[in-house]
XYZ file of C-alpha atoms in Angstrom:
738
model
C -101.306 240.683 126.060
C -102.676 236.954 125.923
C -101.244 236.090 123.240
C -97.167 237.470 123.911
C -94.808 235.505 124.796
C -91.852 237.942 126.170
C -90.159 237.603 128.706
C -91.528 240.140 131.876
C -89.528 242.951 132.979
C -87.263 242.406 136.019
C -87.005 246.558 135.813
C -90.284 248.587 135.467
C -90.127 250.538 132.729
C -88.434 254.134 133.092
C -89.997 256.506 130.639
C -87.588 258.818 131.096
C -84.740 256.226 129.771
C -87.442 255.676 127.127
C -87.671 258.319 125.687
C -84.133 259.348 125.463
C -83.633 255.411 124.068
C -86.042 256.488 121.212
C -84.846 259.508 120.247
C -81.498 258.381 120.028
C -82.454 255.253 118.205
C -83.910 257.851 115.729
C -80.496 259.841 115.194
C -78.444 256.454 114.954
C -80.808 255.492 112.268
C -81.298 258.805 110.452
C -77.079 258.444 110.436
C -76.706 255.342 109.158
C -79.091 255.677 106.282
C -77.394 259.271 105.825
C -73.564 257.833 105.021
C -74.760 255.960 101.888
C -75.632 258.980 100.580
C -72.674 260.852 101.554
C -71.134 256.901 100.102
C -72.793 256.868 96.398
C -72.623 260.720 95.692
C -68.674 259.743 96.627
C -68.743 257.141 93.940
C -71.074 258.845 91.633
C -68.188 261.906 91.402
C -65.062 259.663 91.767
C -64.353 258.149 88.702
C -61.049 256.605 89.581
C -61.497 255.361 93.073
C -60.726 251.566 93.099
C -62.702 249.779 95.809
C -66.432 250.474 94.832
C -67.541 247.223 95.773
C -66.354 247.441 98.985
C -68.259 250.619 99.141
C -71.225 249.408 99.119
C -70.717 246.526 101.175
C -69.532 249.655 104.024
C -72.812 250.638 102.551
C -75.167 247.552 102.985
C -73.343 247.627 106.315
C -74.183 251.189 107.816
C -77.796 250.367 106.567
C -78.548 247.292 108.422
C -76.998 249.024 111.355
C -79.384 251.896 110.623
C -82.783 249.613 110.235
C -81.105 248.125 113.325
C -81.591 250.678 115.259
C -84.618 251.412 113.878
C -86.747 248.481 114.799
C -85.138 248.779 117.943
C -87.442 251.710 118.516
C -90.585 248.932 118.616
C -88.092 246.302 121.459
C -88.376 249.298 124.769
C -92.521 248.393 124.884
C -95.042 244.905 124.513
C -94.417 244.003 120.552
C -95.366 240.908 119.032
C -94.151 237.925 117.630
C -93.620 239.689 114.044
C -91.561 242.357 115.216
C -88.939 239.956 117.074
C -88.841 238.069 113.569
C -87.618 241.660 112.201
C -85.593 242.282 115.075
C -83.426 239.151 115.039
C -82.573 238.504 110.917
C -82.195 242.493 111.022
C -79.259 241.258 113.503
C -78.572 238.565 111.586
C -77.476 240.363 108.569
C -76.004 243.197 109.515
C -74.248 240.074 111.626
C -73.287 238.160 108.066
C -72.612 241.640 105.716
C -70.033 243.077 109.030
C -68.056 240.377 109.058
C -67.678 239.828 105.305
C -66.593 243.346 105.688
C -63.453 242.973 108.120
C -62.794 239.795 106.368
C -62.530 241.950 102.958
C -60.759 245.017 104.526
C -57.398 242.430 105.538
C -56.974 242.348 101.982
C -57.689 246.040 101.501
C -55.512 247.532 104.522
C -51.920 246.609 102.839
C -53.046 248.430 99.454
C -55.073 251.427 101.083
C -51.263 251.541 103.086
C -49.604 251.520 99.391
C -51.586 254.207 98.529
C -50.939 256.540 101.331
C -47.503 255.841 100.434
C -47.306 256.357 96.930
C -49.513 259.873 97.658
C -46.708 261.087 100.211
C -44.074 259.641 96.700
C -46.474 262.323 94.817
C -46.953 264.417 97.058
C -42.857 264.972 97.494
C -42.803 264.491 93.780
C -44.960 267.530 93.354
C -43.059 269.397 96.154
C -40.121 268.514 94.153
C -41.335 270.092 90.821
C -42.198 273.456 92.844
C -39.082 274.491 93.815
C -37.644 273.684 89.734
C -40.189 275.925 88.343
C -39.846 277.905 90.603
C -35.769 277.499 89.785
C -37.270 278.008 85.305
C -39.086 280.684 86.147
C -35.893 282.345 88.113
C -33.758 281.820 85.565
C -36.466 282.930 83.210
C -36.445 286.083 85.060
C -32.801 286.427 85.740
C -31.992 285.873 81.310
C -35.564 288.715 80.888
C -32.843 290.996 82.786
C -30.037 289.862 80.783
C -31.943 290.592 77.833
C -32.946 293.758 79.025
C -29.622 294.941 80.009
C -27.660 293.914 76.863
C -29.327 295.399 75.210
C -29.262 298.491 76.694
C -25.834 298.543 77.326
C -25.029 298.206 73.495
C -27.271 300.034 72.385
C -24.981 302.607 71.956
C -20.727 301.729 70.751
C -19.101 305.476 73.117
C -17.736 303.994 76.715
C -19.048 306.193 78.892
C -22.549 305.877 78.495
C -21.658 302.278 78.392
C -20.421 302.243 81.644
C -23.313 304.566 82.716
C -26.070 302.500 81.871
C -24.866 299.216 83.307
C -25.191 300.701 86.438
C -28.211 302.168 86.258
C -29.579 299.063 85.033
C -27.939 297.320 87.514
C -29.207 299.375 90.319
C -33.089 299.166 88.781
C -33.548 295.501 88.580
C -31.736 294.304 91.683
C -32.603 297.147 93.539
C -28.935 298.474 94.415
C -29.030 301.014 97.393
C -25.760 301.830 95.506
C -22.874 300.412 92.524
C -19.783 301.516 91.211
C -17.161 301.376 89.191
C -13.476 301.443 89.569
C -11.216 301.732 86.856
C -6.895 301.476 86.897
C -5.313 304.940 86.731
C -2.871 305.431 83.748
C -0.365 303.855 86.233
C -2.339 300.587 86.262
C -1.208 300.593 90.135
C -4.300 302.520 91.692
C -7.675 301.719 90.589
C -10.232 304.683 90.374
C -13.224 305.661 91.351
C -14.955 306.293 87.878
C -18.803 306.129 88.184
C -21.153 305.732 91.009
C -25.198 304.885 90.996
C -25.552 307.962 93.514
C -23.158 309.785 92.816
C -22.551 309.808 96.840
C -18.597 310.487 96.623
C -16.363 312.131 94.352
C -16.038 310.649 91.324
C -11.827 310.162 91.556
C -11.171 309.257 94.588
C -8.510 305.999 94.491
C -6.994 302.969 95.944
C -3.715 301.238 96.251
C -4.072 297.861 93.626
C -2.197 295.502 95.673
C -5.160 295.375 98.380
C -6.079 291.325 99.567
C -9.696 291.777 98.374
C -8.607 293.955 94.949
C -6.506 290.233 94.619
C -9.137 288.449 95.647
C -11.908 289.683 93.253
C -9.313 289.829 90.421
C -8.400 285.950 90.633
C -12.068 284.776 90.919
C -13.948 283.834 87.815
C -17.182 284.543 90.369
C -19.474 287.385 91.800
C -17.940 287.044 95.686
C -18.686 289.116 98.000
C -16.820 291.154 100.361
C -17.319 293.502 103.657
C -18.819 296.546 103.878
C -16.175 298.604 105.418
C -13.827 296.861 102.603
C -12.144 300.548 101.569
C -13.641 299.775 97.466
C -17.184 298.764 99.524
C -17.464 302.273 101.014
C -19.285 303.977 98.106
C -22.287 305.297 101.287
C -21.425 307.349 104.648
C -22.809 304.545 107.010
C -25.689 306.804 108.517
C -28.350 305.290 111.396
C -29.015 302.338 113.465
C -29.371 299.702 110.515
C -26.822 297.909 109.320
C -24.922 298.129 106.271
C -26.250 295.619 102.962
C -24.433 292.778 101.707
C -21.533 293.732 98.995
C -20.458 292.135 96.074
C -17.635 292.952 93.623
C -17.202 291.320 90.596
C -13.568 291.753 87.494
C -14.835 293.091 84.203
C -12.226 292.383 82.077
C -10.559 296.022 80.006
C -9.533 293.676 76.495
C -8.220 296.431 74.768
C -5.691 297.661 77.386
C -4.176 300.512 75.177
C -7.728 302.416 74.849
C -7.099 302.366 79.084
C -3.996 305.024 78.622
C -2.569 301.747 80.739
C 1.369 302.307 81.069
C 1.673 299.838 82.976
C 0.122 297.054 85.681
C 1.399 295.128 88.274
C 2.263 290.980 87.819
C -1.432 290.050 88.785
C -1.701 288.436 85.596
C -2.003 288.031 82.017
C -5.218 289.944 81.371
C -6.380 293.869 83.065
C -9.468 293.934 85.001
C -11.670 296.788 85.879
C -13.964 296.235 89.091
C -17.922 296.621 89.704
C -19.003 296.544 93.696
C -22.987 296.113 93.672
C -24.946 297.223 97.574
C -27.895 295.628 98.513
C -30.149 298.743 100.825
C -28.790 298.786 104.189
C -32.248 298.904 105.762
C -33.327 295.683 104.833
C -32.290 291.933 105.765
C -32.263 291.106 101.754
C -29.566 288.961 100.635
C -27.219 287.789 97.537
C -29.168 285.147 95.724
C -27.288 282.957 93.469
C -29.375 283.780 90.194
C -28.846 287.530 91.098
C -25.010 287.062 91.585
C -24.704 284.432 88.211
C -26.748 288.109 86.733
C -24.337 290.266 88.075
C -21.360 287.613 86.308
C -23.329 287.533 82.790
C -23.673 291.621 82.680
C -19.779 292.382 83.303
C -19.157 289.592 80.617
C -21.517 291.677 78.102
C -19.930 294.855 79.642
C -16.211 293.676 78.695
C -17.515 292.599 75.343
C -20.018 296.341 74.873
C -16.291 298.054 76.158
C -13.972 296.132 73.349
C -16.838 296.900 71.231
C -16.532 300.502 71.421
C -12.710 300.342 72.575
C -12.715 299.455 68.439
C -14.948 301.531 67.454
C -11.995 304.179 68.976
C -9.883 302.930 67.421
C -10.982 302.674 63.994
C -12.068 306.764 64.579
C -9.277 307.445 65.759
C -7.672 306.000 62.344
C -10.134 307.875 60.184
C -9.248 310.671 61.244
C -5.861 310.833 61.267
C -6.996 309.060 57.410
C -8.515 312.152 56.982
C -5.928 314.132 58.205
C -3.179 312.417 55.853
C -5.153 312.303 53.278
C -5.349 316.380 53.676
C -2.033 316.524 53.759
C -1.342 314.542 50.845
C -3.666 316.573 48.737
C -2.256 319.765 49.846
C 1.027 318.167 48.751
C -0.534 316.798 45.428
C -2.024 320.707 44.870
C 1.887 321.807 46.405
C 3.495 319.807 43.453
C 0.583 320.529 40.717
C 1.406 324.181 41.182
C 5.004 323.496 41.291
C 5.078 321.342 38.030
C 3.172 323.618 35.979
C 5.374 326.286 37.878
C 8.189 324.519 35.989
C 6.720 323.506 32.604
C 5.765 327.292 32.132
C 8.971 328.269 33.077
C 10.441 325.622 30.424
C 8.122 326.503 28.264
C 8.686 330.528 28.747
C 12.779 330.126 28.604
C 12.642 327.186 25.626
C 10.908 329.502 23.635
C 13.431 332.452 24.980
C 16.275 330.235 24.402
C 15.362 329.216 20.945
C 14.448 332.573 19.487
C 18.129 333.551 19.636
C 19.171 330.482 18.744
C 17.020 330.629 15.968
C 18.993 333.632 14.638
C 22.517 331.720 14.838
C 21.670 328.832 13.056
C 20.044 330.375 10.262
C 22.649 333.043 9.873
C 25.058 330.616 10.257
C 23.812 328.554 7.802
C 22.989 331.512 5.678
C 25.984 332.293 6.198
C 27.936 328.433 5.397
C 26.781 329.247 1.764
C 28.466 331.856 1.157
C 32.172 331.755 -0.595
C 34.639 331.353 2.381
C 37.972 330.847 2.535
C 39.161 326.844 4.437
C 39.597 329.049 7.776
C 36.616 331.094 8.275
C 34.065 327.898 6.423
C 36.291 325.643 9.735
C 35.140 328.506 12.295
C 30.961 328.842 10.926
C 30.812 325.577 10.111
C 31.750 325.269 14.185
C 29.691 328.207 14.942
C 26.825 326.049 13.854
C 27.629 322.504 15.119
C 28.055 323.977 18.539
C 24.875 325.834 17.650
C 22.976 322.583 17.217
C 24.596 320.994 20.112
C 23.050 323.675 21.837
C 19.403 323.649 20.953
C 20.491 320.017 21.977
C 21.254 320.679 25.365
C 17.884 323.434 25.084
C 15.241 319.655 24.309
C 17.284 317.983 26.509
C 16.266 319.824 29.670
C 12.268 320.381 28.213
C 12.038 316.314 27.191
C 13.028 315.814 31.112
C 10.337 317.612 31.933
C 7.764 316.112 29.175
C 9.191 312.623 29.661
C 9.257 312.889 33.842
C 5.168 313.906 33.572
C 5.055 311.058 30.565
C 3.681 313.984 27.702
C 6.419 312.758 25.717
C 6.073 310.000 22.718
C 8.383 309.027 20.369
C 8.220 309.767 16.587
C 7.981 306.809 14.694
C 9.237 306.641 11.550
C 11.492 305.469 8.795
C 15.414 306.513 8.642
C 18.712 305.540 7.497
C 20.603 303.709 10.412
C 24.035 304.325 8.843
C 23.639 307.790 8.485
C 23.086 308.186 12.101
C 25.285 306.662 13.609
C 28.229 308.069 10.448
C 26.466 311.977 11.434
C 27.057 311.088 15.237
C 30.750 309.994 14.246
C 31.337 313.309 11.899
C 30.386 315.944 15.082
C 32.062 313.982 17.965
C 35.036 313.756 15.847
C 36.675 317.120 16.131
C 35.800 317.220 19.852
C 37.782 313.934 20.406
C 40.596 315.167 18.148
C 41.061 318.123 20.263
C 42.107 316.065 23.119
C 44.026 313.397 20.642
C 41.295 311.066 20.872
C 40.699 308.159 18.546
C 36.818 307.202 17.532
C 36.373 303.767 15.862
C 32.788 302.683 14.073
C 32.147 299.418 13.846
C 28.939 298.410 11.881
C 28.180 294.912 11.842
C 27.605 293.303 8.180
C 23.673 292.171 9.572
C 22.732 295.488 10.943
C 20.138 296.659 8.181
C 20.312 299.768 6.815
C 16.628 301.630 6.821
C 15.136 300.898 10.536
C 11.321 302.383 11.606
C 11.715 304.514 14.712
C 12.560 307.992 16.715
C 15.500 308.908 14.851
C 15.676 311.781 16.828
C 15.862 310.171 20.032
C 18.262 307.712 18.735
C 20.567 310.713 17.793
C 20.061 312.336 20.789
C 20.752 308.844 23.070
C 23.816 308.379 21.149
C 25.187 311.175 21.409
C 25.381 311.745 25.498
C 26.844 308.340 25.121
C 29.003 309.317 23.295
C 29.636 312.962 24.588
C 30.538 311.404 28.143
C 32.969 309.321 26.656
C 34.989 311.862 25.786
C 33.955 314.095 28.302
C 35.701 311.687 31.028
C 38.947 310.533 28.833
C 42.094 312.567 28.504
C 43.752 310.486 26.344
C 43.502 307.177 24.907
C 40.472 305.602 22.180
C 36.792 305.561 22.170
C 35.379 302.761 19.795
C 31.443 302.296 19.129
C 29.933 299.738 17.875
C 26.441 299.170 16.852
C 24.919 294.644 15.397
C 22.090 292.697 16.093
C 21.318 291.379 19.372
C 19.802 287.841 19.748
C 17.037 287.405 21.497
C 18.078 284.296 23.655
C 21.664 287.168 24.480
C 19.586 289.425 25.967
C 18.501 286.927 29.084
C 21.622 288.442 31.085
C 20.828 291.593 30.908
C 17.013 291.628 31.478
C 15.619 293.193 34.184
C 12.225 294.550 35.511
C 10.948 296.674 33.024
C 13.129 295.393 30.457
C 11.873 291.632 28.718
C 12.783 291.794 25.314
C 10.286 289.294 22.612
C 11.777 287.791 19.126
C 9.211 289.173 16.527
C 9.803 288.752 12.234
C 8.531 292.725 13.038
C 11.326 293.634 14.567
C 14.539 293.967 16.395
C 17.068 294.482 19.431
C 20.009 297.132 18.540
C 22.963 296.628 20.662
C 24.842 299.814 20.984
C 29.016 299.395 22.650
C 30.663 302.838 23.695
C 33.906 301.791 25.015
C 36.002 304.180 26.663
C 39.909 303.926 27.775
C 39.210 306.822 30.729
C 39.903 306.984 34.805
C 37.026 304.649 34.652
C 34.138 304.414 37.766
C 34.206 302.825 41.281
C 31.496 300.349 40.557
C 30.048 301.177 43.885
C 29.437 304.403 41.816
C 27.942 303.549 38.637
C 23.709 303.625 39.977
C 24.138 306.918 39.856
C 25.097 307.697 36.472
C 22.273 307.332 35.926
C 20.474 310.580 38.019
C 20.173 313.834 37.771
C 23.286 316.539 38.150
C 25.352 313.955 39.620
C 28.816 313.941 40.035
C 30.639 310.607 41.233
C 34.091 310.702 43.735
C 36.052 310.026 40.736
C 34.476 312.504 38.379
C 34.826 315.379 40.665
C 38.748 315.164 40.970
C 38.291 315.207 36.974
C 37.545 318.591 36.996
C 34.635 317.441 34.595
C 31.356 317.857 36.597
C 28.876 315.445 36.826
C 27.188 313.940 33.857
C 24.094 316.040 34.469
C 20.732 315.434 32.536
C 22.456 313.155 29.614
C 21.977 309.484 30.685
C 19.192 310.269 32.989
C 17.058 311.318 29.817
C 18.899 308.813 28.049
C 17.650 306.356 30.141
C 14.319 307.352 29.919
C 14.469 307.277 26.330
C 16.110 303.806 26.616
C 12.916 302.846 28.312
C 10.392 304.251 26.159
C 11.878 302.304 22.909
C 11.673 299.098 25.045
C 15.009 298.548 25.659
C 17.573 298.669 28.753
C 20.893 300.488 29.213
C 23.955 300.051 31.789
C 27.645 300.689 32.471
C 30.599 298.381 32.696
C 33.844 299.185 34.799
C 36.283 297.444 36.439
C 37.711 300.393 38.185
C 38.996 303.497 38.501
C 42.372 303.250 35.863
C 40.129 300.975 33.675
C 38.312 302.510 31.106
C 34.271 302.284 30.539
C 31.700 300.702 28.734
C 28.104 301.594 28.475
C 26.099 299.642 26.405
C 22.396 300.439 25.621
C 19.720 297.916 23.652
C 16.725 300.121 21.882
C 13.992 298.157 20.269
C 13.588 298.964 16.218
C 11.562 297.947 13.547
C 11.408 297.231 9.900
C 10.340 299.016 7.474
C 6.956 297.474 4.860
C 8.566 296.259 1.768
C 5.393 298.674 -0.263
C 6.962 301.289 1.591
C 10.900 300.383 -0.076
C 10.394 303.055 -2.972
C 8.674 305.882 -0.605
C 12.375 306.175 2.071
C 12.815 309.458 2.529
C 16.612 308.684 1.947
C 17.099 307.058 -0.767
C 19.876 307.586 -3.108
C 19.696 311.127 -4.537
C 19.965 309.120 -8.089
C 16.643 307.601 -7.107
C 15.204 311.055 -5.764
C 12.277 312.785 -7.366
C 13.774 316.303 -8.279
C 13.600 318.759 -5.954
C 13.462 322.427 -6.574
C 16.401 323.995 -4.258
C 15.256 327.856 -5.367
C 12.035 329.580 -5.406
C 12.479 332.590 -6.977
C 9.753 335.102 -6.857
C 8.095 333.372 -4.265
C 6.194 335.405 -1.921
C 6.326 335.513 1.792
C 5.124 337.136 4.714
C 7.291 336.992 7.845
C 5.561 338.213 10.828
C 6.956 338.418 13.934
C 7.451 341.280 16.701
C 11.374 339.708 17.529
C 13.641 341.944 15.069
C 16.230 339.540 15.566
C 14.206 336.639 14.784
C 11.844 338.380 11.985
C 15.522 338.946 10.236
C 17.215 335.695 10.555
C 13.611 334.112 8.745
C 13.660 336.342 6.461
C 17.420 335.631 5.531
C 16.763 332.264 5.269
C 13.804 333.109 2.730
C 15.579 335.739 0.678
C 18.616 333.640 0.119
C 16.127 330.995 -1.203
C 15.062 333.411 -3.824
C 11.631 334.668 -2.253
C 10.266 337.872 -2.182
C 9.794 338.603 1.593
C 7.845 341.277 2.961
C 8.463 341.257 7.051
C 6.148 342.780 8.963
C 6.004 343.301 13.530
C 2.243 342.717 13.932
C -0.919 341.631 13.214
C -2.934 344.221 11.761
C 0.483 344.880 9.123
C 0.217 341.810 8.434
C -3.667 341.687 7.699
C -3.153 345.560 5.470
C -0.289 344.275 3.356
C -1.031 340.314 2.338
C -3.261 339.808 -0.944
C -3.322 336.334 -3.048
C -0.326 337.063 -4.737
C 1.121 335.963 -1.335
C 1.781 332.441 -1.815
C 2.739 331.690 2.698
C 2.669 333.445 5.536
C 5.413 332.932 8.314
C 4.039 333.319 11.974
C 5.656 333.577 14.870
C 2.558 331.845 17.304
C 3.317 334.589 19.975
C 3.227 337.574 18.409
C -0.744 336.871 17.876
C -0.411 334.364 15.872
C -3.672 331.974 16.844
C -5.848 334.761 16.018
C -3.887 336.302 12.835
C -4.389 332.408 11.699
C -8.745 332.879 12.373
C -8.942 336.012 10.770
C -6.068 335.247 7.652
C -9.693 332.105 7.220
C -12.099 335.285 7.540
C -10.575 337.329 5.104
C -9.864 334.449 2.221
C -13.331 332.777 2.743
C -11.416 330.177 -0.349
C -9.001 328.219 0.692
C -7.074 328.785 -3.307
C -7.150 332.466 -2.591
C -5.903 331.855 1.065
C -1.446 331.788 1.445
C -0.434 328.898 3.405
C -0.170 329.832 6.471
C 2.547 328.072 8.580
C 3.556 328.755 12.119
C 7.575 329.741 13.700
C 7.144 328.534 17.019
C 10.547 327.618 19.939
C 7.841 325.567 21.927
C 7.810 321.600 21.396
C 4.635 320.405 23.376
C 2.303 318.672 21.679
C -0.002 321.452 22.919
C 0.866 324.642 20.943
C 0.817 322.175 17.692
C -2.813 320.803 18.512
C -3.335 325.118 18.982
C -2.002 325.999 15.569
C -3.973 322.652 13.690
C -7.152 323.507 15.346
C -7.427 327.754 14.288
C -6.773 326.197 10.616
C -3.015 326.442 10.331
C -1.404 324.540 7.492
C 1.609 323.735 8.812
C 4.317 324.619 12.354
C 8.033 325.054 12.263
C 9.744 324.696 15.280
C 12.799 326.938 16.167
C 15.837 326.906 15.087
C 15.310 326.295 11.690
C 18.588 326.319 8.895
C 18.810 327.011 4.997
C 17.948 322.931 4.483
C 14.977 322.702 6.119
C 13.674 325.636 5.150
C 14.202 324.591 1.882
C 12.433 321.957 2.744
C 9.508 322.972 4.716
C 8.556 325.014 1.972
C 9.046 322.110 -1.265
C 7.032 320.267 0.858
C 4.399 322.658 1.446
C 4.093 323.127 -2.259
C 3.984 319.882 -2.665
C 1.486 318.749 -0.985
C -0.653 322.549 0.562
C -0.016 321.533 3.659
C 2.710 320.649 6.649
C 1.104 318.008 8.228
C 3.730 317.369 11.207
C 6.334 320.233 12.995
C 9.632 320.235 10.780
């Protein structure tokens, strides 16, 4: 102790206090030394901390403070100078480091405050982002529910299934206690409870549409909350102590109002709506959120679209069913019409055949009688009978031709003929009839009118006879003039109709015929009726002359077949009529002029007029027709064997017989086949000719199919039979019906 210069203590040392100071300084030093270690760990782990050098200063300050407290343990007792120097040095260093750290904090504290501000800002931004993410998640959830509901709603096009599915899916998605749909009634003055989720109330309950709450919903574009006590919200009975859940209502546009059978609608708006009501559970404190209301609005729009599609489908299905019914009715009408046409054609065919058979006898026997020695008076009577029979045959042809014209099976039989001879023949046929009524009939043929032309001679003759015959029929006195000339295509411009298009050509020309009479005339308004079958105009009824019958109707169709046009002109009653028609005819080829069938007699080949000893067989089960045909052939010098059946014909036929005339109605087809079987060689077999009253193409085709050599259409005159035999014996085949 002698070497210690320390000051003597003024109070004696208390061992207890010393003990506590030792312990306190030790733990203070321990704490000071541990804090730098923690700071070092923090700096090491925090790679983004910006103030590391400040931490170094704090660490040094804390270490020095800890060292001071640690050295202080040796100063409570007598200590050496070295301890005092170390203690003093430690305190000086601590003071320096403390002051430096304090000065440094003056500059750092503002930065630390700004860091705190940024931290608060970032916290606010993070909270805002959390809210936005929650909204996005809510929207995604709402979109998912909308897609799911839309898929379920549009999985069907049945209106009732759509509405029921909507309620079920909304109830499941939003955990609803009840969901209902109110539909407008037929009158449009009430809303009817049509669909419910839980089906607590009976469907069919109605409320007036003029309620304020309904007007409020109908005039809003959004889903709105309504009172649970509203008439449209009373979907479940109120029971227990719980308050009813919140209720919202939204309108559902009805885009196709006709499908809901609404006859009237109040003037609330230009659109029509249904009403959807949704109720939250009453035993919870749930409230409607915005995204749930948006979901309800979107679903309501999707339901409207789905109902529109379903309505369109229902309309198309109804239209399809109606179309199917109409198709069935049309098919039935078509079959009935076809049956009627077949019956008509069968009737006409039978009547045609049955009427031609007696006409055949009349014309055949009259033509035979005409070639005998007769007095002038007898000859006149026979000629009258023959001409009248020919006119009657023409009428029969008209009836059959009309049916064939109507079904489109009639075709023109084109050939080269003498056009002038046709007009003269018509003139000669009409003159005797006109002379009875003291009518003067004149014929004027233009100088440039071709003599030989190509066309259907028979149809042209029918047209002329009908037109001139009508002029004679409806004229009591005066004159009738026939004029024929070549019409220039340029002059036909005024006569064009929708189905008449004249075209110039070097191979054909247009023949125009005018038949003018001085009769009582026709009202211009009645002219279109003249071309209708069996039509009688009002002025005609007063003449006791009958109607136009089939004549003009057939003429119009024949003219159209000849690519022409027909019309009638009249200035009125008492001013006569002018019938006009234009037909297209062809020019014959130069190489065929020598082969014209109407060449003058001096240029024609000598034709055998009689066939003495020609053995023929006539097979016809009709005695009158058989007798008439036999008479024609006997008159031509033939050796005729009449038979009445197929078996009899097969018994008597031999190689000596040259021709077999048979009626196709009396097993003629079978006879033709058996004749081919009996005579294997063609030169040994007699020629087979059908004599029929049928003029249809089917009969001719059947005759050719069974091997017949020719077809003759009744009635047959002497000249016609002579021509047939000449052609048969010359060519051994008759290519077409005569």
